[in-house]
Coordinates of C-alpha atoms (C1' of nucleotides) in Angstrom, one line a residue:
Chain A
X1 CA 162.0 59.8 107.7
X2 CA 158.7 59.5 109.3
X3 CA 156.2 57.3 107.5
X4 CA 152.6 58.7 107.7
X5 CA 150.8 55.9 106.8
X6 CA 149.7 53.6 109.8
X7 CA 147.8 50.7 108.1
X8 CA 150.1 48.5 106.6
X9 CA 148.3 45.6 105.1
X10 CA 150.6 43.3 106.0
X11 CA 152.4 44.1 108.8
X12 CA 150.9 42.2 111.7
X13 CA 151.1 38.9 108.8
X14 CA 154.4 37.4 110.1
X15 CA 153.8 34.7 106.7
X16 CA 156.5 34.7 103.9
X17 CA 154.2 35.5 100.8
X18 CA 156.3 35.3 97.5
X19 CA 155.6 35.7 93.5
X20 CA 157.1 35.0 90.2
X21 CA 155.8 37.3 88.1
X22 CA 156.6 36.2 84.4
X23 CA 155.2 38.2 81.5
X24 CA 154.1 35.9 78.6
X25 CA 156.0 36.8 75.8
X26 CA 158.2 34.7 75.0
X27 CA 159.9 30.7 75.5
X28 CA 160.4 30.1 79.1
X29 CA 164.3 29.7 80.0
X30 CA 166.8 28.7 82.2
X31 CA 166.8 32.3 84.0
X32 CA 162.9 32.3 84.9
X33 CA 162.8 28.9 86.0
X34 CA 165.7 30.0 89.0
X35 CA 164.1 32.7 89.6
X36 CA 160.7 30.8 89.9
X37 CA 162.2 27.8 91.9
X38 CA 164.4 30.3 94.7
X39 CA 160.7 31.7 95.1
X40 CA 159.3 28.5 95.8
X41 CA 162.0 27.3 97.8
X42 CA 161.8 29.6 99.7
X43 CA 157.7 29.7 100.6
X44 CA 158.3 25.8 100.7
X45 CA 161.0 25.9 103.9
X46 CA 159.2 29.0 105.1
X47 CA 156.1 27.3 105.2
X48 CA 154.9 30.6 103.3
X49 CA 153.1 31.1 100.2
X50 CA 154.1 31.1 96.5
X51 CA 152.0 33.2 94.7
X52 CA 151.9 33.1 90.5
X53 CA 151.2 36.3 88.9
X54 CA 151.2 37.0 84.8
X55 CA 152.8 40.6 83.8
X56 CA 151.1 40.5 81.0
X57 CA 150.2 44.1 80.2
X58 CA 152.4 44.0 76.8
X59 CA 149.5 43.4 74.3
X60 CA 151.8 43.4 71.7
X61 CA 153.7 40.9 72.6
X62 CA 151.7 38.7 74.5
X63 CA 150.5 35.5 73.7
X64 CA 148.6 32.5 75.2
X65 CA 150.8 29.5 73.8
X66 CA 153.7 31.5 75.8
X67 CA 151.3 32.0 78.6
X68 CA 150.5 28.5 78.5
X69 CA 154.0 27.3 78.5
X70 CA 154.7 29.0 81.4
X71 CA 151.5 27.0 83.6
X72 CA 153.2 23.7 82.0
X73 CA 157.0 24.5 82.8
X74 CA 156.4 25.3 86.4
X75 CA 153.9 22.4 86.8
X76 CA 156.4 19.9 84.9
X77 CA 159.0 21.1 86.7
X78 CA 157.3 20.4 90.1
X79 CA 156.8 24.2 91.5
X80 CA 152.9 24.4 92.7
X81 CA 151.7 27.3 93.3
X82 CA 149.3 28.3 96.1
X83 CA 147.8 31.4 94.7
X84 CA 147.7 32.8 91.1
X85 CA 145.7 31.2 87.7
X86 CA 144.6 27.9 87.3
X87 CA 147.6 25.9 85.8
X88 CA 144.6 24.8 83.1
X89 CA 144.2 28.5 82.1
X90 CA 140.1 28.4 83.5
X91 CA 139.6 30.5 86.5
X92 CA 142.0 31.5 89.9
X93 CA 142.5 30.4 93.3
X94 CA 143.5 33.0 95.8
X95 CA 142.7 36.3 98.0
X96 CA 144.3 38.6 96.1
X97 CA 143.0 38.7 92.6
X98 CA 143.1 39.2 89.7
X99 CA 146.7 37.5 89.1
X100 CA 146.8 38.5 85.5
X101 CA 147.8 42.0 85.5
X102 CA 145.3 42.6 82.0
X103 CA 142.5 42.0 84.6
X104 CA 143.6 44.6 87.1
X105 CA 143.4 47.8 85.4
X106 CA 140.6 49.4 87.9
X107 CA 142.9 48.7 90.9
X108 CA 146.0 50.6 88.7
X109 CA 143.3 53.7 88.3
X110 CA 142.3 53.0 92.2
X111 CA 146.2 53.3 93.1
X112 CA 146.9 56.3 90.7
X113 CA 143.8 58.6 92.2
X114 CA 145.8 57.8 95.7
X115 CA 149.3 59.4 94.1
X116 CA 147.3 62.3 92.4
X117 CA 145.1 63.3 95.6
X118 CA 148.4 63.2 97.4
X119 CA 149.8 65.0 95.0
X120 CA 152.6 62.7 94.0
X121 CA 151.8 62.3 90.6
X122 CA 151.0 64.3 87.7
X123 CA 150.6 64.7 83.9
X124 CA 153.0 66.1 81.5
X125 CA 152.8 65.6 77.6
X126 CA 150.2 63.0 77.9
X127 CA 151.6 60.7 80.5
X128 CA 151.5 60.3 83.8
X129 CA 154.8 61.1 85.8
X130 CA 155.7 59.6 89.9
X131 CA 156.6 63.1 91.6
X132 CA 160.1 62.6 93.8
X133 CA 160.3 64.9 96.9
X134 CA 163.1 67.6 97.1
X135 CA 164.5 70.3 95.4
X136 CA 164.7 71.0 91.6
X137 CA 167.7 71.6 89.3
X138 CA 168.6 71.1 85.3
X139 CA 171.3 69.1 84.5
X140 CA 172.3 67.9 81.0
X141 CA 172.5 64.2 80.4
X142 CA 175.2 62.7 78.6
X143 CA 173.6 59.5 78.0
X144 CA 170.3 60.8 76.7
X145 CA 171.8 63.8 75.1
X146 CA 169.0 65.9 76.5
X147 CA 168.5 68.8 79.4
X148 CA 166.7 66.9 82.4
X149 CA 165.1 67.5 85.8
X150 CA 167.1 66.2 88.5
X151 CA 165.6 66.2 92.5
X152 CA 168.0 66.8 95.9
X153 CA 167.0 63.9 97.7
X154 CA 168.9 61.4 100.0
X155 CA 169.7 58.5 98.6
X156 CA 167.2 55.4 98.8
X157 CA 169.0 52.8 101.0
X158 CA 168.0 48.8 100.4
X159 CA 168.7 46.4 103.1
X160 CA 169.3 43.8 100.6
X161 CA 168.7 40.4 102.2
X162 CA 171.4 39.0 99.8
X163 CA 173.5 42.0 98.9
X164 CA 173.6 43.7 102.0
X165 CA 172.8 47.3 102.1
X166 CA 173.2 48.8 99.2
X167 CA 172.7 52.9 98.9
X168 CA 171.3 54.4 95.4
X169 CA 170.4 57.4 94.2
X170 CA 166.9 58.4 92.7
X171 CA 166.5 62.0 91.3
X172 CA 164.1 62.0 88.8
X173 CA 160.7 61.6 87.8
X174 CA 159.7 59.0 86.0
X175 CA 156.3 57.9 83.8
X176 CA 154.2 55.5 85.9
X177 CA 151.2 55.8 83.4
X178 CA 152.1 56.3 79.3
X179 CA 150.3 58.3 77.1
X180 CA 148.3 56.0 75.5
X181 CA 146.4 55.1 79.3
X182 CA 148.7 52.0 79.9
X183 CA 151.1 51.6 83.3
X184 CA 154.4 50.6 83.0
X185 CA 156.4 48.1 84.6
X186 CA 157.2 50.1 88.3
X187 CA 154.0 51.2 89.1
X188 CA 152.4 47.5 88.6
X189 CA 155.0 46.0 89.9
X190 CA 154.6 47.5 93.1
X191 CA 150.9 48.3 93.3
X192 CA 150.4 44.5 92.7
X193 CA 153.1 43.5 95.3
X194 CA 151.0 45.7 97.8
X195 CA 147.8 44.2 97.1
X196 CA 149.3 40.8 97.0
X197 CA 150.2 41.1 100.7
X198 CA 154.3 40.2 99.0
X199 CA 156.4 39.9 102.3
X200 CA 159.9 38.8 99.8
X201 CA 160.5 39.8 96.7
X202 CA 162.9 37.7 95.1
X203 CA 164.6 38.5 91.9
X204 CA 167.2 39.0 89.3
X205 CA 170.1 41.2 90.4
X206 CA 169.3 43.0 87.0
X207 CA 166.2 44.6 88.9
X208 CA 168.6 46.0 91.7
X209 CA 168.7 49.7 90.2
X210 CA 165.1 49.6 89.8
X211 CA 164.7 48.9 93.3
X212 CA 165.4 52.5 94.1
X213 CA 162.6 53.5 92.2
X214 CA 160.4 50.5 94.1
X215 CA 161.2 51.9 97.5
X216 CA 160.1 55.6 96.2
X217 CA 156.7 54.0 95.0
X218 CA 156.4 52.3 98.5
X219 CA 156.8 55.9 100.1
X220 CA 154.6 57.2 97.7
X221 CA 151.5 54.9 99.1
X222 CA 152.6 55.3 102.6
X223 CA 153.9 51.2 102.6
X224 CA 156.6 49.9 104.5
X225 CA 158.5 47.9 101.5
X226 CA 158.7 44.1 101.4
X227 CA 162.2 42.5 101.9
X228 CA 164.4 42.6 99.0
X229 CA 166.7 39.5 97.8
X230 CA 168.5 40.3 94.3
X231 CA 170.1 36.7 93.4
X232 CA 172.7 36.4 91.0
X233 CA 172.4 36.4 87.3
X234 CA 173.1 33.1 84.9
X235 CA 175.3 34.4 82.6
X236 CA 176.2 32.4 79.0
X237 CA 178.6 29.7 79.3
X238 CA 181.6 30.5 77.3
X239 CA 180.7 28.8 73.7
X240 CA 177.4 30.8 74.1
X241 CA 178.9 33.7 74.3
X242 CA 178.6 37.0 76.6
X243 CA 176.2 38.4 78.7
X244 CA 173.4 37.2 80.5
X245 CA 171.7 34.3 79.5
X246 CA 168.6 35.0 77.0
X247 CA 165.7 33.2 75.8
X248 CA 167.4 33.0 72.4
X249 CA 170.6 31.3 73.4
X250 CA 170.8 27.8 72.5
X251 CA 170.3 25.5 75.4
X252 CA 168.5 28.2 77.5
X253 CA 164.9 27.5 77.2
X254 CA 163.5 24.7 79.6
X255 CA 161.0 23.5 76.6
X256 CA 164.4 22.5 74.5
X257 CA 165.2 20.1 77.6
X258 CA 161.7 18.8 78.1
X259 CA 161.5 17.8 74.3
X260 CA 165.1 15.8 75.1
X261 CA 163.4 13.9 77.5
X262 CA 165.6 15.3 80.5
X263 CA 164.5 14.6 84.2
X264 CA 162.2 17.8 85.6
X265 CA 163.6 16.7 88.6
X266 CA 167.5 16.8 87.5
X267 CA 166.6 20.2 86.0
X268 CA 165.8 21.8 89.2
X269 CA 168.8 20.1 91.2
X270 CA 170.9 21.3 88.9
X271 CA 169.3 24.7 89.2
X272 CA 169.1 24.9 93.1
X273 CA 172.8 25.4 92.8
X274 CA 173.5 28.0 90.4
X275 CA 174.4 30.5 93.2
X276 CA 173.1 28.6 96.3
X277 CA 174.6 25.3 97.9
X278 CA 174.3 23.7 101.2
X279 CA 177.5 25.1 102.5
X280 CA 179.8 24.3 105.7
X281 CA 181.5 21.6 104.3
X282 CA 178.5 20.0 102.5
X283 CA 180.0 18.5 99.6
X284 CA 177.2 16.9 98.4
X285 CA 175.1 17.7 95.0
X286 CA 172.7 15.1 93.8
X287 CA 170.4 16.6 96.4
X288 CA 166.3 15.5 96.4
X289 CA 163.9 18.6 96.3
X290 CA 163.1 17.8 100.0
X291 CA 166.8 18.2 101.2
X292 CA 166.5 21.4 99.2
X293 CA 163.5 22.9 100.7
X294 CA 165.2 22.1 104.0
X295 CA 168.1 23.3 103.3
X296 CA 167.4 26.5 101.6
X297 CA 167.4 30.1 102.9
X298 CA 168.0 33.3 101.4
X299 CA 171.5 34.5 103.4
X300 CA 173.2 31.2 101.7
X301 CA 172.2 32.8 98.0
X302 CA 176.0 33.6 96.3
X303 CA 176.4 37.2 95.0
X304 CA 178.4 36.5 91.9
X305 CA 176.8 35.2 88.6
X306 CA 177.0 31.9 87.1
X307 CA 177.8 30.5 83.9
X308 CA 175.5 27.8 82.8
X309 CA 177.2 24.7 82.1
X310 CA 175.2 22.3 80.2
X311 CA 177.7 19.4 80.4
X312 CA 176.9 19.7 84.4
X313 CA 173.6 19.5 84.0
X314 CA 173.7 16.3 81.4
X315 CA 175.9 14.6 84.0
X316 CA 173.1 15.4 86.7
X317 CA 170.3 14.1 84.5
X318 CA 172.1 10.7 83.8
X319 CA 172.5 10.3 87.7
X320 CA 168.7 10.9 88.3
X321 CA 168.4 8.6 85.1
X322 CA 170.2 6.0 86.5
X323 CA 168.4 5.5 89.6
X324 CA 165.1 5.9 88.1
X325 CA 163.3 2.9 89.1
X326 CA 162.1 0.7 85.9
X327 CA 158.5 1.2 85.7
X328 CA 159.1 5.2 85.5
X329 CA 161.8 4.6 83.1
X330 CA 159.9 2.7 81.1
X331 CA 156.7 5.1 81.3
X332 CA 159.3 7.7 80.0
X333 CA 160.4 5.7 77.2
X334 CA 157.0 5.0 75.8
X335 CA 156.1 8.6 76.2
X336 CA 158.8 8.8 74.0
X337 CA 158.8 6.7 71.3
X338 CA 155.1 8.0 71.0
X339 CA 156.8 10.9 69.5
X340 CA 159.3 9.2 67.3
X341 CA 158.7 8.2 63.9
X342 CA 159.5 4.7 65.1
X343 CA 157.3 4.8 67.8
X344 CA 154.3 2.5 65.9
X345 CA 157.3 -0.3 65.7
X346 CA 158.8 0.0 68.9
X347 CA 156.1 0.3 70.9
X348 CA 154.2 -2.7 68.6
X349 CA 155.0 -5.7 71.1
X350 CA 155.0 -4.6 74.9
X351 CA 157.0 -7.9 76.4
X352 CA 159.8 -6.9 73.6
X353 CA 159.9 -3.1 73.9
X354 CA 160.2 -3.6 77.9
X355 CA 163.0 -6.1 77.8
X356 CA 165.0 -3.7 75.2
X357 CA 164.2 -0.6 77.1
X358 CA 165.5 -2.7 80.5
X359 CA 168.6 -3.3 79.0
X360 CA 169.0 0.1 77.8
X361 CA 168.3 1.9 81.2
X362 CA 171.8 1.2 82.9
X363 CA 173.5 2.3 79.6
X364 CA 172.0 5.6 78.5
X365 CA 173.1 9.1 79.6
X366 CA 170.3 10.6 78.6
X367 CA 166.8 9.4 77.1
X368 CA 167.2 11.1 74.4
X369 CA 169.6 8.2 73.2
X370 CA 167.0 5.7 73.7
X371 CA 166.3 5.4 69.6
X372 CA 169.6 5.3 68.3
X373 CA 170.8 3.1 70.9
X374 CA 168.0 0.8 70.8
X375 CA 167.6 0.9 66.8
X376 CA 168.5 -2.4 65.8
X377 CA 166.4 -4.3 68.0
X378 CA 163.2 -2.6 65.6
X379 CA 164.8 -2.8 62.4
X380 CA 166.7 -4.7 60.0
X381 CA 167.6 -1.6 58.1
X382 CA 170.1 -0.7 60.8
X383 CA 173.6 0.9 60.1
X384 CA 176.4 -0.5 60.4
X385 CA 179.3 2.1 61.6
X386 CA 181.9 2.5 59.3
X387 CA 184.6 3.7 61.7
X388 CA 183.6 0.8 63.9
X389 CA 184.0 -1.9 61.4
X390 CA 187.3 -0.7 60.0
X391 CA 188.7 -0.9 63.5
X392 CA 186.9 -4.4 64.4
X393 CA 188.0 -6.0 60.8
X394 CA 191.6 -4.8 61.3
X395 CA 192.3 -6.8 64.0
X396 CA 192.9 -10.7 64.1
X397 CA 190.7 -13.1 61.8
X398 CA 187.3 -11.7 62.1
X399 CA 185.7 -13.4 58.8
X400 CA 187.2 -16.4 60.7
X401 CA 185.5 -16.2 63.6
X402 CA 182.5 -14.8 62.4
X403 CA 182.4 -18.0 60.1
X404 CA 183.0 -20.6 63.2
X405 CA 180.3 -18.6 65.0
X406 CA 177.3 -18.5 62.2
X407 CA 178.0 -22.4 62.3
X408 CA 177.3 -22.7 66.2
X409 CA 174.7 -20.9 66.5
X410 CA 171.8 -23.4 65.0
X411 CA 172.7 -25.4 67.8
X412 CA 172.8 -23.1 70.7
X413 CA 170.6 -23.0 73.3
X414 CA 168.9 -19.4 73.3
X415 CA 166.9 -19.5 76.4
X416 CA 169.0 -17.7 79.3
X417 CA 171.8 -14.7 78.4
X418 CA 174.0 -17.4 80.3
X419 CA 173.1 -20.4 78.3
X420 CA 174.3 -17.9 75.1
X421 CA 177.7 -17.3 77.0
X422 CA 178.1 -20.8 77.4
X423 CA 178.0 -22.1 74.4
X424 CA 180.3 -18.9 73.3
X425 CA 183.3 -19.8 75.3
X426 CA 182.9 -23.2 74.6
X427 CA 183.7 -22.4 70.8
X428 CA 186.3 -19.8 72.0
X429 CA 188.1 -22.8 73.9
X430 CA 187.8 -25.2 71.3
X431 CA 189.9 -22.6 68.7
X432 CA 192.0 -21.6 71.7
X433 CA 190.6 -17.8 72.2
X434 CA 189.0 -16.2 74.1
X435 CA 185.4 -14.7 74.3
X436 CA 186.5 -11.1 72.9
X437 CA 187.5 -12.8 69.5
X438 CA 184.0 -13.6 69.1
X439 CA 182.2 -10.5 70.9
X440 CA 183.1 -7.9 68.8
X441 CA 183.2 -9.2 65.4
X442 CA 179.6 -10.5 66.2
X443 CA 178.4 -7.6 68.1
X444 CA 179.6 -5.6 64.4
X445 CA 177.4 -8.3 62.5
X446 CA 174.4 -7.7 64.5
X447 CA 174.1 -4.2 65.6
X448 CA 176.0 -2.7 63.4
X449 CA 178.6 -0.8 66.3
X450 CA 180.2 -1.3 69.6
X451 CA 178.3 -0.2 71.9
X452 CA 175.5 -1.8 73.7
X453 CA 174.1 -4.5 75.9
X454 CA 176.1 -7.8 76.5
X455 CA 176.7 -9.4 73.7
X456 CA 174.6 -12.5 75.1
X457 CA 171.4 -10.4 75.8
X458 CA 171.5 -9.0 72.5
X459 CA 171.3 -12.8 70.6
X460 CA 168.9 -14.1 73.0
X461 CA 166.3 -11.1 73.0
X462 CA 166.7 -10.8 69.2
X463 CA 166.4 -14.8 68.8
X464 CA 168.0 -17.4 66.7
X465 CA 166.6 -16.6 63.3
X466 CA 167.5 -13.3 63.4
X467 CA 171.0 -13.2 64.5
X468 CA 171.7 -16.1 62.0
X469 CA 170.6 -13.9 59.5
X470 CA 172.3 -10.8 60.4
X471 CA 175.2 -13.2 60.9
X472 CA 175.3 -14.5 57.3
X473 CA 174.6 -11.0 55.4
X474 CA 177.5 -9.5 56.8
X475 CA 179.3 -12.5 56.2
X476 CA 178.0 -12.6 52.5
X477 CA 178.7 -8.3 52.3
X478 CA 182.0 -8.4 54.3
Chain B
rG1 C1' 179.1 59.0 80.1
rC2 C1' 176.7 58.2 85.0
rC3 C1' 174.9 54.7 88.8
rC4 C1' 174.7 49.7 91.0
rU5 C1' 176.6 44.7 91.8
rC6 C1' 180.3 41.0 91.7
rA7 C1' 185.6 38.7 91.7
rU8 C1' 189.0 31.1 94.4
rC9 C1' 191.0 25.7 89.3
rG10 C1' 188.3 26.1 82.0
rU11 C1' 183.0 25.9 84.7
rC12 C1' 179.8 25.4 89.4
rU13 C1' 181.6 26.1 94.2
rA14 C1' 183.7 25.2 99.9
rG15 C1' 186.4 28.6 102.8
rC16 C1' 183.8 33.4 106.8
rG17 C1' 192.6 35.9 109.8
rG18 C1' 196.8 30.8 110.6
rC19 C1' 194.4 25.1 105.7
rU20 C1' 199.4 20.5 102.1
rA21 C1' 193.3 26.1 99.6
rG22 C1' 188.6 21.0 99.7
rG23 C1' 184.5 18.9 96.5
rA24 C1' 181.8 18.5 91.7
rC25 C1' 181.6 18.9 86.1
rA26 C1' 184.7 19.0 81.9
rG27 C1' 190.2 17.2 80.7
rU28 C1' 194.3 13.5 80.9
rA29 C1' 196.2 8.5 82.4
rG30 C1' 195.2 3.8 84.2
rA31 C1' 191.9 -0.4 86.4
rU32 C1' 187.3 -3.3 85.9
rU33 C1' 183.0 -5.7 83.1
rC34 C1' 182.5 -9.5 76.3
rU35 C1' 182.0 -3.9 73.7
rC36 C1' 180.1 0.8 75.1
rA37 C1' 178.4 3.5 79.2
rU38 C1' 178.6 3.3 84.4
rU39 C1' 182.0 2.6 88.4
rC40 C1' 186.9 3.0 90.6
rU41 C1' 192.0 4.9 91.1
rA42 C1' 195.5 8.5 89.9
rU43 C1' 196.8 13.2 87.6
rA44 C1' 196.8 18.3 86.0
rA45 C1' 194.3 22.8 87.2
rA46 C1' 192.7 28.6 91.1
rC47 C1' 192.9 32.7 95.5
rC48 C1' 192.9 39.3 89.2
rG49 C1' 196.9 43.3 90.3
rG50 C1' 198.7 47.1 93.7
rG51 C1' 198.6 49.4 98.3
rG52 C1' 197.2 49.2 103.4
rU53 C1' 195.3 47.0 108.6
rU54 C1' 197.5 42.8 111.3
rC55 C1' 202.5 38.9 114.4
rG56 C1' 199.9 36.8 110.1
rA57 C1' 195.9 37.9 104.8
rU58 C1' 192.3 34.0 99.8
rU59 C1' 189.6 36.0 103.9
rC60 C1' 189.0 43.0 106.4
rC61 C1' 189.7 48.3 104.1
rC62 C1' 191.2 51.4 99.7
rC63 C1' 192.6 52.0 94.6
rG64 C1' 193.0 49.9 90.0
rU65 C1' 191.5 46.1 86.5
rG66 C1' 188.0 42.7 84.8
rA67 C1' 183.1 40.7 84.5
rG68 C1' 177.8 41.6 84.8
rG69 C1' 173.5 44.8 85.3
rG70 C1' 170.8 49.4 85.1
rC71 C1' 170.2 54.4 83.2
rA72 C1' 162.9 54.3 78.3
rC73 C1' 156.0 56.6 77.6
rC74 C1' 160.1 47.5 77.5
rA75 C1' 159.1 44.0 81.3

RNA sequence: GCCCUCAUCGUCUAGCGGCUAGGACAGUAGAUUCUCAUUCUAUAAACCGGGGUUCGAUUCCCCGUGAGGGCACCA
């Protein structure tokens, strides 16, 4: 087929120009953030453009704290945009404005007069219909249980830059403007993508049938159609359920791991290989967002789904956690304790919260552990685990040691974790045992559990008064 | 019902005609550090089924089956 049209606005533009085009209404998830980020990686290792646009024509349903989550989850999660609204919410930056699709009506009415004078579009029962090109027949229709108007035309063929070609048929009219004045979804979709200069559009495989209707549009305007790449879908892991993965499964939204204090950057590694991966024999995974960028292109994207595994991505967050040098950590771990109830206490003596929170970082999987694990260090009031202690008093003569202990310690020399240890085994020699006799049954008194720091840090950064105390109350409750 | 897509361990995946089918998470068993976590070692675990093509199919084709998506005056 012969394309009339000669201008194509973009044509002689050999720059990658790509959008994620959220509509706010509703939590940001999982799915929209890999959409988002395969945009951006791909204008990132293109050296092309990542443009930001809001679908928000569903007055409805809108709403500006979802609109507003959506600046702060790309922005947390590290994915600048080059063109769109200001991550603030004041004011745009870009050529091809407005990027909020409420603010673009008069080009909608601009790009419908086109479709009428050409006589591709036209009204029935109040709305606005997209006119296919061939010859008319009635068919009935199963599905909708109604007589409809089906259109002879060859099908609509999409090189797919994922998929490959894939060949669709598209025989009916459909509504590009409702009744009550509004566009729907197609017609924005793509009058926006041509005014936006899109070179790639990137998205969901569930927008594949659509496509065919996309590609009709294009013809419609006389516009050569962008490149398509449908990636794959992320689907519930098994205890979610079935299905793809919506904004009301548990675990899905990207706010629900930002409250737990998980690594933006663990997020997105994690995400980067839900349906891509370096490939040829690249084993590796704990990849930095550079290597990504580098790495990335749009022919290495997998075709099947994925189940979201959030045990995966906990295990990725405690590697990033792990190598996090201390004075991020420990700008984390205030951030959070300012939103713990605890945090006033905690955060009370600097010198003391930063040797805790030091001693914690190896340890943790997550920051989300920091209170619990950290606890006893803030309170007297801690618990003491009652699984724990049965195990710990079963064994040996822990009311024993505990007793030759609380005597020692007066005497010991608090100063270094090693000076502590010392004077441990020392006592552990002199009854013939060995340091574990003592660790546990102490570690009990004091924290309450088994896990933790050495036992030697835990005495010396909670000092002698206090760890005589703790000492002697469990002695005197035991 | 019609249309589209996909198919390797439980999960994420490597593989692009010839491999002991590799890695990671989760699991199991050990080792190590005073506990816990980390770490390390070992172990178990897969080519959906049936036809072709080929000297040879996990790999290419077809048919099933299964999984997912779409069929709106939602986006």
């Amino acid at each position: 087929m012969v394309q009339l049209i000669s201008s194509l606005p973009y044509k002689s533009m050999s720059q990658v120009r790509v959008r994620f085009a959220p509509s706010p209404t509703g939590f940001f998830h999982i799915g929209s953030a890999r959409t988002a980020l395969f945009n951006w990686l791909y204008a990132r290792h293109t050296g092309g453009k990542f443009i930001l646009r809001i679908e928000d024509t569903d007055q409805a349903r809108n709403s500006e704290e979802f609109l507003r989550l959506i600046y702060d989850s790309l922005s947390w999660l590290g994915m600048d945009w080059d063109e769109g609204p200001n991550a603030d919410g004041v004011g745009e930056r870009g050529d091809c404005g407005p990027y909020r699709q409420s603010q673009r009506a008069d080009i909608y009415q601009q790009y419908l007069q086109q479709l009428l004078g050409a006589g591709r579009a036209y009204e029935k029962d109040g709305a606005i219909w997209f006119r296919m090109l061939g010859e008319r027949y009635q068919v009935y229709d199963d599905h909708r249980k109604k007589e409809v108007e089906k259109v002879k035309a060859a099908p609509v063929l999409i090189d797919d830059r994922i998929r490959g070609k894939v060949e669709r048929a598209e025989d009916e009219d459909f509504v590009i403007f409702r009744s009550d004045g509004n566009p729907v979804f197609h017609f924005v979709n793509v009058v926006d993508d041509i005014t936006m200069k899109i070179s790639h559009i990137i998205r969901g495989e569930d927008h594949l049938s659509n496509t065919s209707k996309h590609v009709r549009l294009y013809e419609g305007f006389g516009v050569t159609p962008p490149v398509f790449a449908h990636i794959p879908l992320i689907l519930k892991s098994p205890e979610m359920g079935q299905g793809k993965m919506s904004k009301r499964d548990k675990g899905a939204l990207i706010e629900e791991y930002r409250q737990r204090y998980f690594l933006p950057e663990a997020i997105v590694n994690y995400l980067s290989l839900l349906g891509w991966n370096p490939g040829a024999g690249d084993d590796r995974e704990k990849l930095a967002i550079a290597e990504i960028v580098k790495l990335f292109d749009l022919p290495a994207v997998n075709q099947s789904n994925a189940k979201f595994d959030g045990k995966k991505l906990a295990h990725m967050n405690m590697l990033y956690l792990l190598e996090l040098p201390a004075d991020r950590f420990l700008a984390q771990a205030r951030e959070y304790f300012q939103k713990q109830a605890t945090g006033a206490t905690v955060l009370a003596n600097e010198a003391y919260f930063r040797e805790i929170m030091l001693l914690a970082h190896p340890k943790i999987k997550g920051l989300e552990e920091l209170s619990t694990y950290t606890a006893y260090f803030f309170s007297e009031e801690f618990l003491i685990d009652a699984k724990v202690k049965e195990k710990v008093m079963a064994k040996g003569a822990p009311k024993t040691r505990l007793a030759e202990l609380t005597a020692v310690v007066p005497a010991m020399d608090f100063s270094t974790d090693a000076t502590v240890e010392e004077a441990i085994k020392q006592l552990a020699t002199e009854k013939a045992l060995g340091f574990g006799d003592y660790q546990a049954v102490a570690r009990l008194a004091v924290t309450g559990t088994n896990a933790g720091p050495s036992i030697t840090s835990i005495f010396r950064v909670l000092g002698k008064e206090r760890v005589i105390a703790r000492l002697q109350r469990f002695l005197a409750e035991a």
